[in-house]
Amino acid sequence: DAKTTQPPSMDCAEGRAANLPCNHSTISGNEYVYWYRQIHSQGPQYIIHGLKNNETNEMASLIITEDRKSSTLILPHATLRDTAVYYCIVINDYKLSFGAGTTVTVRA
Amino acid sequence: EPEVTQTPSHQVTQMGQEVILRCVPISNHLYFYWYRQILGQKVEFLVSFYNNEISEKSEIFDDQFSVERPDGSNFTLKIRSTKLEDSAMYFCASGTGLQETQYFGPGTRLLVL
């Protein structure tokens, strides 16, 4: 699976959009980009995924660059409950390979 | 909304004892997984299971570990003889297919003394 690179941490103001970048320059054509988050030590929570096109759901939007070498997860209106570790994962087989992720702290 | 459940939420055991961690995957899912997370470390893949057999396992998943789907609803992880280093959160996940979304349970916190 392609490796991903994320900033270790970022802060966001409550009510503002949070933009979380991820680099996956070695991604291949059939590999999906998945985003999960983990609040404290709870089970990882699925957020969104995509292959080539931008995607949006009730939680977030995913913007994938045309060359697919990077993506951005957008939380449109961050709340305090969005404070978590966010993982960007590229997958083409059975397993999810979690890195260290980005620790996002939403501040009031 | 259907979800993956796990029992127990916490388990304390003595080194050398056997433990069985239980999971009830989402009912129409066919692929099942175990992951673990040692305190302060990354979430690590242990094993995937499909069609009543192991599809893939990591180097962590040695002979002390086994998985089973004893009936149509449960998916279990057994550790035969626990070691101190097995202390971790263990997460079960399930999905409908390869490259499909994996949904995680809340985890079992295992403490080996």
CSV table of C-alpha atoms in Angstrom, one decimal:
chain,number,residue,atom,x,y,z
A,1,ASP,CA,0.0,0.0,0.0
A,2,ALA,CA,1.1,3.5,-0.7
A,3,LYS,CA,2.4,5.4,2.3
A,4,THR,CA,0.8,8.6,3.4
A,5,THR,CA,2.3,11.8,5.0
A,6,GLN,CA,0.2,14.0,7.3
A,7,PRO,CA,1.1,16.9,9.6
A,8,PRO,CA,1.4,15.7,13.2
A,9,SER,CA,-1.0,18.3,14.6
A,10,MET,CA,-3.2,21.2,13.8
A,11,ASP,CA,-5.5,23.5,15.7
A,12,CYS,CA,-8.9,24.8,14.4
A,13,ALA,CA,-11.3,27.3,15.8
A,14,GLU,CA,-14.8,26.1,16.6
A,15,GLY,CA,-17.2,26.9,13.8
A,16,ARG,CA,-14.5,27.3,11.2
A,17,ALA,CA,-13.6,24.9,8.4
A,18,ALA,CA,-10.8,22.5,9.1
A,19,ASN,CA,-8.6,21.5,6.1
A,20,LEU,CA,-6.5,18.4,6.7
A,21,PRO,CA,-3.9,17.6,4.1
A,22,CYS,CA,-2.5,14.3,3.1
A,23,ASN,CA,0.3,13.4,0.7
A,24,HIS,CA,0.2,10.0,-1.0
A,25,SER,CA,2.6,10.5,-3.9
A,26,THR,CA,3.2,6.7,-4.6
A,27,ILE,CA,-0.5,5.9,-4.9
A,28,SER,CA,-1.4,3.6,-7.7
A,29,GLY,CA,-4.4,3.6,-10.0
A,30,ASN,CA,-6.6,1.2,-8.1
A,31,GLU,CA,-5.9,2.4,-4.5
A,32,TYR,CA,-8.6,4.2,-2.6
A,33,VAL,CA,-8.0,7.0,-0.1
A,34,TYR,CA,-9.8,6.5,3.2
A,35,TRP,CA,-10.2,8.9,6.1
A,36,TYR,CA,-10.9,7.7,9.6
A,37,ARG,CA,-10.7,9.4,12.9
A,38,GLN,CA,-10.2,8.2,16.5
A,39,ILE,CA,-11.5,10.0,19.5
A,40,HIS,CA,-9.5,9.2,22.6
A,41,SER,CA,-9.1,5.4,22.5
A,42,GLN,CA,-12.4,4.7,20.9
A,43,GLY,CA,-12.6,2.5,17.8
A,44,PRO,CA,-11.6,4.3,14.6
A,45,GLN,CA,-14.6,5.9,13.0
A,46,TYR,CA,-15.0,5.9,9.2
A,47,ILE,CA,-15.4,9.4,7.7
A,48,ILE,CA,-15.2,9.3,3.9
A,49,HIS,CA,-13.3,7.7,1.0
A,50,GLY,CA,-12.6,8.3,-2.7
A,51,LEU,CA,-10.8,7.0,-5.7
A,52,LYS,CA,-10.5,9.9,-8.2
A,53,ASN,CA,-13.5,12.2,-7.7
A,54,ASN,CA,-14.2,14.6,-4.9
A,55,GLU,CA,-16.6,13.2,-2.4
A,56,THR,CA,-19.0,14.7,0.1
A,57,ASN,CA,-21.1,13.2,2.9
A,58,GLU,CA,-22.8,14.4,6.0
A,59,MET,CA,-19.5,14.5,7.9
A,60,ALA,CA,-16.9,15.9,5.5
A,61,SER,CA,-15.7,16.6,2.0
A,62,LEU,CA,-12.8,14.9,0.4
A,63,ILE,CA,-10.8,16.7,-2.3
A,64,ILE,CA,-8.4,14.6,-4.4
A,65,THR,CA,-6.0,16.3,-6.7
A,66,GLU,CA,-6.1,15.4,-10.4
A,67,ASP,CA,-2.8,13.5,-10.2
A,68,ARG,CA,-4.1,11.7,-7.0
A,69,LYS,CA,-0.9,12.4,-5.2
A,70,SER,CA,-2.5,14.3,-2.4
A,71,SER,CA,-5.9,14.9,-0.9
A,72,THR,CA,-7.6,17.2,1.6
A,73,LEU,CA,-10.3,16.3,4.1
A,74,ILE,CA,-12.5,19.3,4.9
A,75,LEU,CA,-14.6,19.4,8.0
A,76,PRO,CA,-16.9,22.3,7.1
A,77,HIS,CA,-17.9,23.6,10.5
A,78,ALA,CA,-15.6,22.1,13.2
A,79,THR,CA,-17.1,21.5,16.6
A,80,LEU,CA,-15.4,20.6,19.9
A,81,ARG,CA,-16.5,17.0,19.3
A,82,ASP,CA,-14.3,16.9,16.2
A,83,THR,CA,-11.2,16.9,18.3
A,84,ALA,CA,-9.5,13.6,17.4
A,85,VAL,CA,-6.7,12.0,15.6
A,86,TYR,CA,-7.4,11.9,11.8
A,87,TYR,CA,-5.9,9.2,9.7
A,88,CYS,CA,-5.5,9.3,5.9
A,89,ILE,CA,-5.0,5.7,4.6
A,90,VAL,CA,-4.4,4.4,1.1
A,91,ILE,CA,-5.7,0.8,0.6
A,92,ASN,CA,-5.8,-1.7,-2.2
A,93,ASP,CA,-6.1,-4.9,-0.2
A,94,TYR,CA,-7.5,-6.3,3.0
A,95,LYS,CA,-5.9,-4.3,5.6
A,96,LEU,CA,-5.8,-0.7,6.8
A,97,SER,CA,-2.3,0.5,7.6
A,98,PHE,CA,-2.7,3.3,10.2
A,99,GLY,CA,0.1,5.9,10.6
A,100,ALA,CA,0.4,8.4,13.3
A,101,GLY,CA,-2.3,10.7,11.8
A,102,THR,CA,-3.0,14.3,12.5
A,103,THR,CA,-4.1,15.3,15.9
A,104,VAL,CA,-6.7,18.0,15.4
A,105,THR,CA,-7.7,20.2,18.4
A,106,VAL,CA,-10.8,22.3,18.0
A,107,ARG,CA,-10.7,25.3,20.3
A,108,ALA,CA,-13.6,27.3,21.5
B,1,GLU,CA,-27.8,2.3,12.3
B,2,PRO,CA,-26.1,-1.1,12.5
B,3,GLU,CA,-22.8,-1.2,14.4
B,4,VAL,CA,-20.1,-3.6,15.4
B,5,THR,CA,-20.2,-4.6,19.0
B,6,GLN,CA,-17.5,-6.1,21.2
B,7,THR,CA,-17.5,-7.8,24.6
B,8,PRO,CA,-16.1,-7.4,27.2
B,9,SER,CA,-15.3,-3.7,27.2
B,10,HIS,CA,-12.5,-4.4,29.7
B,11,GLN,CA,-10.7,-7.6,30.6
B,12,VAL,CA,-7.9,-8.1,33.2
B,13,THR,CA,-6.1,-11.4,33.1
B,14,GLN,CA,-3.0,-13.0,34.5
B,15,MET,CA,0.0,-13.7,32.3
B,16,GLY,CA,-0.3,-17.2,30.8
B,17,GLN,CA,-4.0,-17.3,30.9
B,18,GLU,CA,-6.2,-17.7,27.8
B,19,VAL,CA,-8.6,-15.0,26.8
B,20,ILE,CA,-11.3,-14.8,24.2
B,21,LEU,CA,-12.4,-11.5,22.9
B,22,ARG,CA,-15.8,-11.4,21.2
B,23,CYS,CA,-17.2,-9.4,18.4
B,24,VAL,CA,-20.6,-9.2,16.7
B,25,PRO,CA,-20.0,-7.8,13.2
B,26,ILE,CA,-22.6,-6.0,11.2
B,27,SER,CA,-25.1,-8.6,10.0
B,28,ASN,CA,-24.6,-8.5,6.2
B,29,HIS,CA,-20.9,-8.2,6.3
B,30,LEU,CA,-18.6,-10.9,5.0
B,31,TYR,CA,-15.1,-9.7,5.8
B,32,PHE,CA,-13.9,-9.6,9.4
B,33,TYR,CA,-10.8,-8.1,11.0
B,34,TRP,CA,-8.9,-7.7,14.2
B,35,TYR,CA,-6.6,-4.8,15.0
B,36,ARG,CA,-4.9,-3.8,18.1
B,37,GLN,CA,-3.5,-0.6,19.6
B,38,ILE,CA,-0.9,-0.7,22.4
B,39,LEU,CA,-1.3,2.4,24.6
B,40,GLY,CA,0.3,5.5,22.9
B,41,GLN,CA,1.0,3.6,19.7
B,42,LYS,CA,-0.5,3.1,16.2
B,43,VAL,CA,-3.4,0.9,15.4
B,44,GLU,CA,-2.0,-2.3,14.0
B,45,PHE,CA,-3.6,-4.9,11.7
B,46,LEU,CA,-3.7,-8.4,13.1
B,47,VAL,CA,-5.8,-10.6,10.8
B,48,SER,CA,-8.5,-10.7,8.2
B,49,PHE,CA,-11.1,-13.4,7.8
B,50,TYR,CA,-13.4,-14.3,5.0
B,51,ASN,CA,-15.3,-17.4,4.0
B,52,ASN,CA,-14.4,-19.1,7.3
B,53,GLU,CA,-10.7,-18.8,6.8
B,54,ILE,CA,-7.9,-16.4,7.4
B,55,SER,CA,-7.2,-14.2,4.4
B,56,GLU,CA,-4.2,-12.4,5.7
B,57,LYS,CA,-2.3,-12.1,8.9
B,58,SER,CA,0.4,-9.9,10.2
B,59,GLU,CA,3.7,-11.0,11.9
B,60,ILE,CA,2.1,-10.1,15.2
B,61,PHE,CA,-0.5,-12.8,14.7
B,62,ASP,CA,1.6,-15.8,15.8
B,63,ASP,CA,0.6,-19.3,17.0
B,64,GLN,CA,-0.7,-17.8,20.3
B,65,PHE,CA,-3.5,-16.2,18.4
B,66,SER,CA,-6.5,-17.7,16.7
B,67,VAL,CA,-9.8,-16.5,15.2
B,68,GLU,CA,-13.1,-18.2,14.8
B,69,ARG,CA,-16.6,-17.6,13.6
B,70,PRO,CA,-18.3,-20.2,15.8
B,71,ASP,CA,-21.8,-19.3,14.6
B,72,GLY,CA,-23.5,-17.0,12.2
B,73,SER,CA,-23.1,-13.9,14.3
B,74,ASN,CA,-20.0,-14.0,16.5
B,75,PHE,CA,-16.3,-13.5,15.5
B,76,THR,CA,-13.8,-14.3,18.2
B,77,LEU,CA,-10.1,-13.7,18.9
B,78,LYS,CA,-8.4,-16.1,21.2
B,79,ILE,CA,-5.0,-15.5,22.8
B,80,ARG,CA,-3.9,-18.9,24.2
B,81,SER,CA,-1.3,-17.9,26.7
B,82,THR,CA,-1.2,-14.1,27.3
B,83,LYS,CA,1.9,-12.1,27.8
B,84,LEU,CA,2.4,-8.8,29.3
B,85,GLU,CA,3.0,-7.3,25.9
B,86,ASP,CA,-0.5,-8.4,24.8
B,87,SER,CA,-1.9,-5.6,26.9
B,88,ALA,CA,-3.7,-3.3,24.4
B,89,MET,CA,-7.0,-2.2,22.9
B,90,TYR,CA,-8.3,-4.8,20.5
B,91,PHE,CA,-10.6,-3.6,17.8
B,92,CYS,CA,-12.9,-5.8,15.6
B,93,ALA,CA,-14.0,-4.5,12.3
B,94,SER,CA,-16.2,-5.8,9.5
B,95,GLY,CA,-16.9,-4.9,5.9
B,96,THR,CA,-18.9,-6.0,2.9
B,97,GLY,CA,-15.9,-6.6,0.5
B,98,LEU,CA,-12.4,-6.0,-0.4
B,99,GLN,CA,-11.6,-2.3,-0.6
B,100,GLU,CA,-15.0,-1.6,1.0
B,101,THR,CA,-15.3,0.4,4.1
B,102,GLN,CA,-14.4,-1.3,7.4
B,103,TYR,CA,-16.5,-0.4,10.4
B,104,PHE,CA,-14.9,-0.7,13.8
B,105,GLY,CA,-16.3,-1.7,17.1
B,106,PRO,CA,-15.6,0.2,20.3
B,107,GLY,CA,-12.8,-2.1,21.4
B,108,THR,CA,-11.8,-4.4,24.3
B,109,ARG,CA,-9.2,-3.1,26.6
B,110,LEU,CA,-7.0,-6.1,27.7
B,111,LEU,CA,-4.7,-5.8,30.6
B,112,VAL,CA,-2.3,-8.6,31.3
B,113,LEU,CA,-0.8,-8.7,34.8
